[in-house]
Short mmCIF file of C-alpha atoms in Angstrom, two decimals:
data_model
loop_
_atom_site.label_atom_id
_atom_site.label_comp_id
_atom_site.label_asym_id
_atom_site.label_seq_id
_atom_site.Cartn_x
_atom_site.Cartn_y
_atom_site.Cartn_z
CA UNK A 1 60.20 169.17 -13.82
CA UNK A 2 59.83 167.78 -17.66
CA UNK A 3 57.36 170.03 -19.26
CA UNK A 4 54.56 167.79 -19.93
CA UNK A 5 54.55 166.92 -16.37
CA UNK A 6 53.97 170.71 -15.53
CA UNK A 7 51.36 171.28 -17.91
CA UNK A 8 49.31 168.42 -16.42
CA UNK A 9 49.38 169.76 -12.72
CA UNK A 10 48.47 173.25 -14.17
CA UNK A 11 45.54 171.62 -15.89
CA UNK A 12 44.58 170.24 -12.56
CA UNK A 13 45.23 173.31 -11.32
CA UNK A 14 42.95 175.27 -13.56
CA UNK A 15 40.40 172.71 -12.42
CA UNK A 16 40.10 173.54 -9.10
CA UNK A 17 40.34 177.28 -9.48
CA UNK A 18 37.47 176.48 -11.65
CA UNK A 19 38.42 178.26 -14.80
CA UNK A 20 37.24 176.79 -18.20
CA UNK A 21 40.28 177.26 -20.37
CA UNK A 22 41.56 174.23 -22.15
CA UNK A 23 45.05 173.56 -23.31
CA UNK A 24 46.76 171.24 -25.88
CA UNK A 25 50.10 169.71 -26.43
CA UNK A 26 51.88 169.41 -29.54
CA UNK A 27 55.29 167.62 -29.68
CA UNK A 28 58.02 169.77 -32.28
CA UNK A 29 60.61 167.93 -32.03
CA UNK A 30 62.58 167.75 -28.56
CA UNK A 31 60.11 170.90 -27.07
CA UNK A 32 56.14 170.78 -26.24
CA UNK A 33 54.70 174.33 -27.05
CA UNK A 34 51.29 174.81 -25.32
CA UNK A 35 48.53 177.31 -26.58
CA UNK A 36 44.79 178.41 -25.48
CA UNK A 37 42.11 176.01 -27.51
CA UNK A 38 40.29 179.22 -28.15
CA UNK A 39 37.37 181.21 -26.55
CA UNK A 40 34.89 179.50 -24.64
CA UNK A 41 31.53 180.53 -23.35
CA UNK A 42 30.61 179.87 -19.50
CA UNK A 43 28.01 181.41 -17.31
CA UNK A 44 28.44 184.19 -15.87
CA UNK A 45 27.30 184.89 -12.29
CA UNK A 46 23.64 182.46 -11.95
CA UNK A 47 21.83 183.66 -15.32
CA UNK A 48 23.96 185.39 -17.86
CA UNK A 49 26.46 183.99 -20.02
CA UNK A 50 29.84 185.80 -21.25
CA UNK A 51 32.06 185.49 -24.13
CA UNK A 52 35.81 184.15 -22.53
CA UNK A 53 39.16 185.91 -24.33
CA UNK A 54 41.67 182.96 -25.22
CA UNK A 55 43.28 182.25 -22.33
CA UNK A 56 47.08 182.27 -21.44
CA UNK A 57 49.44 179.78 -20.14
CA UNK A 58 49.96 181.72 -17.16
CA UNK A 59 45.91 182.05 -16.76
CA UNK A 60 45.71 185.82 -17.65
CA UNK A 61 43.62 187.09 -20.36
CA UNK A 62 45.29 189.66 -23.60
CA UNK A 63 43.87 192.66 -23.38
CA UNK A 64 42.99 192.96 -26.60
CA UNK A 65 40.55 189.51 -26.60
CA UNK A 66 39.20 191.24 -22.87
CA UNK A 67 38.49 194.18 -24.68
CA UNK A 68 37.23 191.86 -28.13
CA UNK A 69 34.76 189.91 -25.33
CA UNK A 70 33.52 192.67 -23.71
CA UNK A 71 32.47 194.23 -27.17
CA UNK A 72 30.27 191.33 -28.15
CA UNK A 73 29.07 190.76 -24.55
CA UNK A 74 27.99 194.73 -25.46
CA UNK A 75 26.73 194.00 -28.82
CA UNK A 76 24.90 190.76 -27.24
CA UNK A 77 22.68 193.12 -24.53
CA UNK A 78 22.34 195.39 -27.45
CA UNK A 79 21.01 192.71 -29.74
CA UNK A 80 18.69 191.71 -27.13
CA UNK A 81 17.42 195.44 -25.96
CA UNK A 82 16.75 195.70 -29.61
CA UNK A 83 14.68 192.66 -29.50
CA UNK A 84 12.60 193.87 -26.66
CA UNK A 85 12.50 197.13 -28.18
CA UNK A 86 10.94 195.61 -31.74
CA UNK A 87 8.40 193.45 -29.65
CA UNK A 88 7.25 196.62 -27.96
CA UNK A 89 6.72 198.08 -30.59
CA UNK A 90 4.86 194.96 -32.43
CA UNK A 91 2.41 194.93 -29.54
CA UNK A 92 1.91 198.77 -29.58
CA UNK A 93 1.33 198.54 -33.71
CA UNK A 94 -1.30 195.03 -32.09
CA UNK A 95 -2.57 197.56 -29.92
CA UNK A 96 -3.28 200.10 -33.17
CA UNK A 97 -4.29 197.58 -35.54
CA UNK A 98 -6.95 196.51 -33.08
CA UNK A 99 -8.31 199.51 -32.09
CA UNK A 100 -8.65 200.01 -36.06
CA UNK A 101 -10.38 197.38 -36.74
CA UNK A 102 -12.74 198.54 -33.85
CA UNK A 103 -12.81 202.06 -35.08
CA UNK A 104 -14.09 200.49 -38.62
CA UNK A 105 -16.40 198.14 -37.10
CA UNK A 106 -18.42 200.77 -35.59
CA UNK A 107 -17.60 203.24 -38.65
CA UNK A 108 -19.40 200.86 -40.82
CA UNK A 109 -22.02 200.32 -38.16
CA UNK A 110 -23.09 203.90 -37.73
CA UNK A 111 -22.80 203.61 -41.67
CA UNK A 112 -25.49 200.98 -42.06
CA UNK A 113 -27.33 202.70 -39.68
CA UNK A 114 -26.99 205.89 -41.69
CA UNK A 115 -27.96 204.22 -44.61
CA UNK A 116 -31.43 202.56 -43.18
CA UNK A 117 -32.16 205.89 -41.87
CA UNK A 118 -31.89 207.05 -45.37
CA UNK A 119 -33.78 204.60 -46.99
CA UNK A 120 -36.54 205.12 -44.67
CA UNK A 121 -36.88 208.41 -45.38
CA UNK A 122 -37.36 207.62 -48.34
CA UNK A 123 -39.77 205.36 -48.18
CA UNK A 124 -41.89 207.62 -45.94
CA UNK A 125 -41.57 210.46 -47.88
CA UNK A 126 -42.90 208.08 -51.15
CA UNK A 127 -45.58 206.84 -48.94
CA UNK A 128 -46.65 210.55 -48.41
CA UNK A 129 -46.38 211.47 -51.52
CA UNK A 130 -48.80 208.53 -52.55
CA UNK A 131 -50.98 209.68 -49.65
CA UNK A 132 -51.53 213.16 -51.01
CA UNK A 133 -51.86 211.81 -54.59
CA UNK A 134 -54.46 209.28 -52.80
CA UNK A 135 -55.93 212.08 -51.08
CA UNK A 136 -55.99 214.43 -53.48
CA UNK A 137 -58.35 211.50 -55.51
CA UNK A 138 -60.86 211.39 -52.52
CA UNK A 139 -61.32 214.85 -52.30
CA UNK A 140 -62.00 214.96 -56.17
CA UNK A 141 -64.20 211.93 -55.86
CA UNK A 142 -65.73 214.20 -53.26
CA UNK A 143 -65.98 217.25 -55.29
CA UNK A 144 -67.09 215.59 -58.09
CA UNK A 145 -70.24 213.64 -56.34
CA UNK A 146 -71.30 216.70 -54.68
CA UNK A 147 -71.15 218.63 -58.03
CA UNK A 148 -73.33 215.68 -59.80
CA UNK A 149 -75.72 215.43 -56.37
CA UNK A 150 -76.58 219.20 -56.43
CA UNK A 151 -76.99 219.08 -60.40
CA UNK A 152 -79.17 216.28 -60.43
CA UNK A 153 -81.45 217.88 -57.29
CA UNK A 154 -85.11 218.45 -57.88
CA UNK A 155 -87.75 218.97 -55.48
CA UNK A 156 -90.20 216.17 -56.10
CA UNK A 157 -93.17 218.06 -57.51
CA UNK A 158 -95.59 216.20 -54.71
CA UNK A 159 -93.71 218.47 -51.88
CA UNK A 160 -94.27 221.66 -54.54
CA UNK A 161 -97.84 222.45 -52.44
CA UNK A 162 -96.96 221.85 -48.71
CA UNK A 163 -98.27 219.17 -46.77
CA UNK A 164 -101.78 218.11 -46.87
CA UNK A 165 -104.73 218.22 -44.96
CA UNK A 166 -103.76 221.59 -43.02
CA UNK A 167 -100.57 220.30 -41.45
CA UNK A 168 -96.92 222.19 -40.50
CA UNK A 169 -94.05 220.64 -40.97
CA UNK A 170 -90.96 220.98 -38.82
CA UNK A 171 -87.76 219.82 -39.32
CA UNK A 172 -84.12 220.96 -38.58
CA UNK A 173 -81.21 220.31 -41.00
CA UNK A 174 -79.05 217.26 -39.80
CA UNK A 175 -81.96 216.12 -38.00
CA UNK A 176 -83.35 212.79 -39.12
CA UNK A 177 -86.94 213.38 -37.16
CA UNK A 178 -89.66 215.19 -39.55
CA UNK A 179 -92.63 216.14 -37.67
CA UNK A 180 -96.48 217.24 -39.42
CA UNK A 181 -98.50 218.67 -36.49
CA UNK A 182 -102.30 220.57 -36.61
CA UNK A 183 -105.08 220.82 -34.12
CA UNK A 184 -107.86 219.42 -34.48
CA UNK A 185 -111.05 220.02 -32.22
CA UNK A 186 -109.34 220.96 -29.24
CA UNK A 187 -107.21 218.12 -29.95
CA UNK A 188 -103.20 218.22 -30.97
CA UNK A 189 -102.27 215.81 -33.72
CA UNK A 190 -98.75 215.20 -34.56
CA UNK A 191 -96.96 212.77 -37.15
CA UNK A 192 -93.46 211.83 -36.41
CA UNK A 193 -91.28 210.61 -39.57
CA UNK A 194 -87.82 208.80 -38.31
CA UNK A 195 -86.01 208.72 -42.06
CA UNK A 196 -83.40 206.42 -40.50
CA UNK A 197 -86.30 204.34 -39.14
CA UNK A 198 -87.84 203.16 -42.44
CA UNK A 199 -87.88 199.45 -42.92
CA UNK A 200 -86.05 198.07 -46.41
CA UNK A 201 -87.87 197.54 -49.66
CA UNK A 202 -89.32 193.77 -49.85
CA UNK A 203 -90.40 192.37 -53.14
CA UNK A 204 -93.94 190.82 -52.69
CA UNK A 205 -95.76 188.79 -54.94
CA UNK A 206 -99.26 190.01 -56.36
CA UNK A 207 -102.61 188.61 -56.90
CA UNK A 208 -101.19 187.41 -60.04
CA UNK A 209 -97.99 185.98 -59.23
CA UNK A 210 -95.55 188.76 -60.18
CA UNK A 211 -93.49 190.22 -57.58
CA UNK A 212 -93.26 193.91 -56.97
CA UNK A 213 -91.06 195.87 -54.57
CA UNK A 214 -93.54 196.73 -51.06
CA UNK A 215 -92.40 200.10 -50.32
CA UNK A 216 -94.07 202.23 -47.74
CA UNK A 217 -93.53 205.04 -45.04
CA UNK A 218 -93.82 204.54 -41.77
CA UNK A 219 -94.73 206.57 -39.01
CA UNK A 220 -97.02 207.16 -35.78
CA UNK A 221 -99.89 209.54 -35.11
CA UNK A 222 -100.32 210.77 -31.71
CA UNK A 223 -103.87 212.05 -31.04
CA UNK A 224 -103.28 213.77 -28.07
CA UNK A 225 -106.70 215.10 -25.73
CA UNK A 226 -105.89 215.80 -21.62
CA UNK A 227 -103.95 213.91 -20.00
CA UNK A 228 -103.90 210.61 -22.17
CA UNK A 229 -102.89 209.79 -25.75
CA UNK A 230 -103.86 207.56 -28.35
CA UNK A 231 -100.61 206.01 -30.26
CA UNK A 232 -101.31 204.44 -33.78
CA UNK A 233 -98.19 202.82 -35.55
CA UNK A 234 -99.18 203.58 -39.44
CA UNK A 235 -97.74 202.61 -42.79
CA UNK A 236 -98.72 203.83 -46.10
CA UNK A 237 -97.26 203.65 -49.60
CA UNK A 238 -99.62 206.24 -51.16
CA UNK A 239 -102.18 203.99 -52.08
CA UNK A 240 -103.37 202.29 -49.14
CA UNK A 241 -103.23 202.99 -45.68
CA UNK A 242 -102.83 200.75 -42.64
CA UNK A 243 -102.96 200.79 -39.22
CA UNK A 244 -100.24 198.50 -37.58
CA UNK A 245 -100.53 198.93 -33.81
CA UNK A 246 -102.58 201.03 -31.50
CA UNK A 247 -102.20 201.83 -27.69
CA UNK A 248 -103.36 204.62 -24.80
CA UNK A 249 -100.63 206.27 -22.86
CA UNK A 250 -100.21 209.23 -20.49
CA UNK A 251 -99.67 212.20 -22.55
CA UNK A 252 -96.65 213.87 -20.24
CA UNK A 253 -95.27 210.53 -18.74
CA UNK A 254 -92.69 208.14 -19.99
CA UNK A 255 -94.62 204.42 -20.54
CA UNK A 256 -92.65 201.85 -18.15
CA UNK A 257 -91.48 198.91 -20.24
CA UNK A 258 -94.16 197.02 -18.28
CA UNK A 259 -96.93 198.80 -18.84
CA UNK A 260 -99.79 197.10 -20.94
CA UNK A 261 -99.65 198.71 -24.83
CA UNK A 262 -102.57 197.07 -26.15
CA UNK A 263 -103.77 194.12 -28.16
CA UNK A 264 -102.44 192.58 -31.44
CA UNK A 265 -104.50 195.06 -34.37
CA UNK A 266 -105.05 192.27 -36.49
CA UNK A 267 -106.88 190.05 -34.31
CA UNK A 268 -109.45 192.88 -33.25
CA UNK A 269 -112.75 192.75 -34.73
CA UNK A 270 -112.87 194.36 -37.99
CA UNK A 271 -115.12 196.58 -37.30
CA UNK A 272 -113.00 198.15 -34.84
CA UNK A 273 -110.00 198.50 -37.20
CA UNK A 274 -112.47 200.43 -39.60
CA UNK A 275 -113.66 202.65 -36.79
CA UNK A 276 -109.74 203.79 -35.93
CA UNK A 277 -109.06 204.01 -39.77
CA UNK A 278 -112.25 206.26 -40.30
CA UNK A 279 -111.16 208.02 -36.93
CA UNK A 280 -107.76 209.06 -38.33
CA UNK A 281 -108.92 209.71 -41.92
CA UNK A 282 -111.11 212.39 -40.52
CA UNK A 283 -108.34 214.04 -38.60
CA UNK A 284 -105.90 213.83 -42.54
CA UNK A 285 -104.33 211.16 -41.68
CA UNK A 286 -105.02 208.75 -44.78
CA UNK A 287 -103.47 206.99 -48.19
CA UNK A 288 -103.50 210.88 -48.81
CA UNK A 289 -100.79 211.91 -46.18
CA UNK A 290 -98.83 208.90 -47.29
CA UNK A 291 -98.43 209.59 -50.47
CA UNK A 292 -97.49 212.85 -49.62
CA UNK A 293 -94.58 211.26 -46.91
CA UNK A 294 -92.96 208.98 -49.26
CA UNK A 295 -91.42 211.84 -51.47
CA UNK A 296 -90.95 213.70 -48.39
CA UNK A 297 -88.57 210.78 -46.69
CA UNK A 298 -86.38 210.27 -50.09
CA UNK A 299 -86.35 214.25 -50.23
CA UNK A 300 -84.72 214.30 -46.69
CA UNK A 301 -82.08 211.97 -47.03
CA UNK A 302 -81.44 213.48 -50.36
CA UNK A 303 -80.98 217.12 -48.67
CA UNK A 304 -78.81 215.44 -45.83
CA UNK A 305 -76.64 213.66 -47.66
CA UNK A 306 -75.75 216.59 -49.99
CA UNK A 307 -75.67 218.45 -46.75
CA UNK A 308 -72.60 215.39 -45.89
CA UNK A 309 -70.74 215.12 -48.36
CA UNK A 310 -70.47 219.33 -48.10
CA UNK A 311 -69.38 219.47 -44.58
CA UNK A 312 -66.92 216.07 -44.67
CA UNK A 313 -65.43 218.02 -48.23
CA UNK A 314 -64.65 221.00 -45.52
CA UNK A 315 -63.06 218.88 -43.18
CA UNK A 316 -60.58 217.29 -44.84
CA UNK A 317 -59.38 220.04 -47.13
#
């Protein structure tokens, strides 16, 4: 069988038995030598590829290119376990990098937070400090007023002999009620002083035009006899004396807001008004006494106010 002739049907041959080598002719002269194109990849099995040894004439494989193939198909699964190897590692040193970067985050959190904390303190600790330097200036301010209020203190010389007209007067410290109290014929008469209850100073104008400052005590007189009581509302400024309002109540009873308290004062007959002022002057209750309560109200809040500023001093220290 010519030689050409044989390598065709082995071709064929090869074709069927589904191998992938490839041969090629080349004429020499009168003979036709035929050689292996060279090593071919294929698949291997359904998913792999292999690396095929250059293949025989007779379809057999050298072992040296078997043994040359199998050392890169080696080489190739090493390759690629290195691969996977490397990319699990690049998603552990991911996996690091991240947590990091979290690790930092709240580092630098709980380092702002540190650092607010911080400057807080400080600020409180300033704002203290001014509060003790501010407090420290009231409670000199303090010191300092009391010092010039007990320096400055002088018994008004009018108080010096005691209240007039063969009165007692009781008061309590801290209390703002003064009371004058005598009897009088089988009669009690007292005269309540509220400091707290004085009315302001009002300027008034004079018979010739001028205005001058209207400043006068007020208080009540109760004439007290049995069961009832006569109630005068008074003001005096030490030179005059006045009767504002007069009424009758029970002496030991409370008056009901309903109950009748008596005419207007100025629209009684004058003669009347001069019969209660002559009716109280003869019991010491005149300009007298109110020249004598004027002192005594300034006096009091003088004495209580000391008496303040010496027990708030206490407190606060």
């Amino acid at each position: 069988m010519p030689l050409l002739r044989m390598l065709l049907r082995r071709r064929k041959a090869s074709s069927k038995s589904g191998t992938n080598s490839v041969f090629e002719a080349e004429a020499d002269g009168d003979s036709l030598n035929a050689f292996a194109a060279g090593p071919l990849v294929q698949r291997q099995g359904s998913k792999r590829w292999g690396i095929l040894a250059r293949g025989q004439p007779d379809g057999t494989t050298p072992p040296a290119a078997a043994a040359s193939a199998a050392e890169q198909t080696y080489e190739l699964g090493a390759a690629h376990a290195e691969c996977a190897r490397q990319g699990a590692e690049l998603q552990a040193l991911r996996r690091e990098l991240g947590a990091a970067q979290a690790a930092a985050a709240a580092a630098q959190q709980h380092l702002n937070l540190q650092r607010f904390k911080y400057e807080l303190l400080v600020d409180l600790w300033a704002m203290r400090v001014l509060d003790n330097e501010e407090e420290g200036s009231r409670l000199e301010q303090q010191r300092n007023e009391l010092a010039y209020e007990k320096q400055n203190y002088e018994q008004p010389v009018e108080l010096s002999g005691g209240p007039p007209a063969g009165f007692t007067l009781t008061e309590s410290k801290g209390d703002t009620l003064m009371s004058l109290s005598k009897d009088f014929r089988g009669e009690k008469v007292a005269v309540d002083i509220m400091v707290n209850d004085q009315p302001e100073e009002e300027l008034v104008e004079d018979e010739s035009g001028a205005l001058d400052a209207d400043v006068g005590a007020v208080f009540i007189v109760t004439v007290s006899k049995g069961s009832k009581s006569l109630v005068f509302e008074c003001k005096s400024d030490g030179q005059y004396f006045a009767v504002q309002h007069v009424a009758l109540e029970p002496t030991s009873e409370d008056v009901e807001d309903s109950a009748y308290t008596g005419p207007v004062y100025e629209e009684l007959d004058e003669e009347l008004q001069k019969h209660f002022e002559d009716y109280l002057a003869e019991r010491g209750v005149n300009a007298e006494l109110g020249a004598y309560l004027l002192p005594l109200i300034h006096d009091k809040e003088q004495r209580e106010y000391m008496q303040w500023l010496d027990e708030v001093q206490r407190f606060v220290q």
